Phi, psi and omega in degrees: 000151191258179186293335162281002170238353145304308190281327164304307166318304202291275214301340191028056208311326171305310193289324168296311181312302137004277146324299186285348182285288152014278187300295154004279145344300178284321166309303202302329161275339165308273170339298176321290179261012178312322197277302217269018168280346193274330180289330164302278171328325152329306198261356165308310197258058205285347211260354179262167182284198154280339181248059203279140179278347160273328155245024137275347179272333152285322151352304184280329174277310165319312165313288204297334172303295181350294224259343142325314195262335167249019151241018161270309168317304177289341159311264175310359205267288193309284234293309199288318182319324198276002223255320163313320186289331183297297175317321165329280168331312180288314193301332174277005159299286173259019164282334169284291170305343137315327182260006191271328172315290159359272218295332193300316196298327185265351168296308191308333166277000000 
């Protein structure tokens, strides 16, 4: 293995990618649809205010389903990448090892 797919391993770039996607996510709907869940809620609830404990708390639960659910998706999204790179692998494995008689018969020569 080379020095450069150790050093990808140790850092384990998926699992930051990942994370920082996560986070993201979560950043991004929370913003995104604040207004127009608090607009929902609103028109659920017509008799509260916008600044109601009840309808932030729905609010709150919505956005975490929200945000449950495209971070179970990218999640399962990684499992099949790494589950495809393994396989990459095992076949660049064994595509090596396969060419090492080769090439030894032809140092050999």
């Amino acid at each position: 293995m080379s020095d450069f797919q150790e050093h990808v391993e140790k850092l384990n770039v998926r699992g930051i990618i990942m994370a920082s996607l996560m986070t993201a996510f979560g950043l991004v709907v929370a913003l995104a649809w604040k207004d127009a869940i608090n607009a929902l809620v609103a028109s659920i609830i017509p008799d509260s205010d916008n600044g109601s404990l009840l309808s932030m708390f729905i609010t709150a639960v919505a956005v975490t389903v929200l945000v449950t659910v495209l971070a179970a998706t990218a999640l399962k999204a990684n499992r099949r990448l790494e589950q495809s790179w393994d396989r990459v692998n095992d076949l660049w494995e064994k595509d090596e090892d396969e060419g090492e008689p080769q090439e030894k018969a032809d140092r050999a020569s």
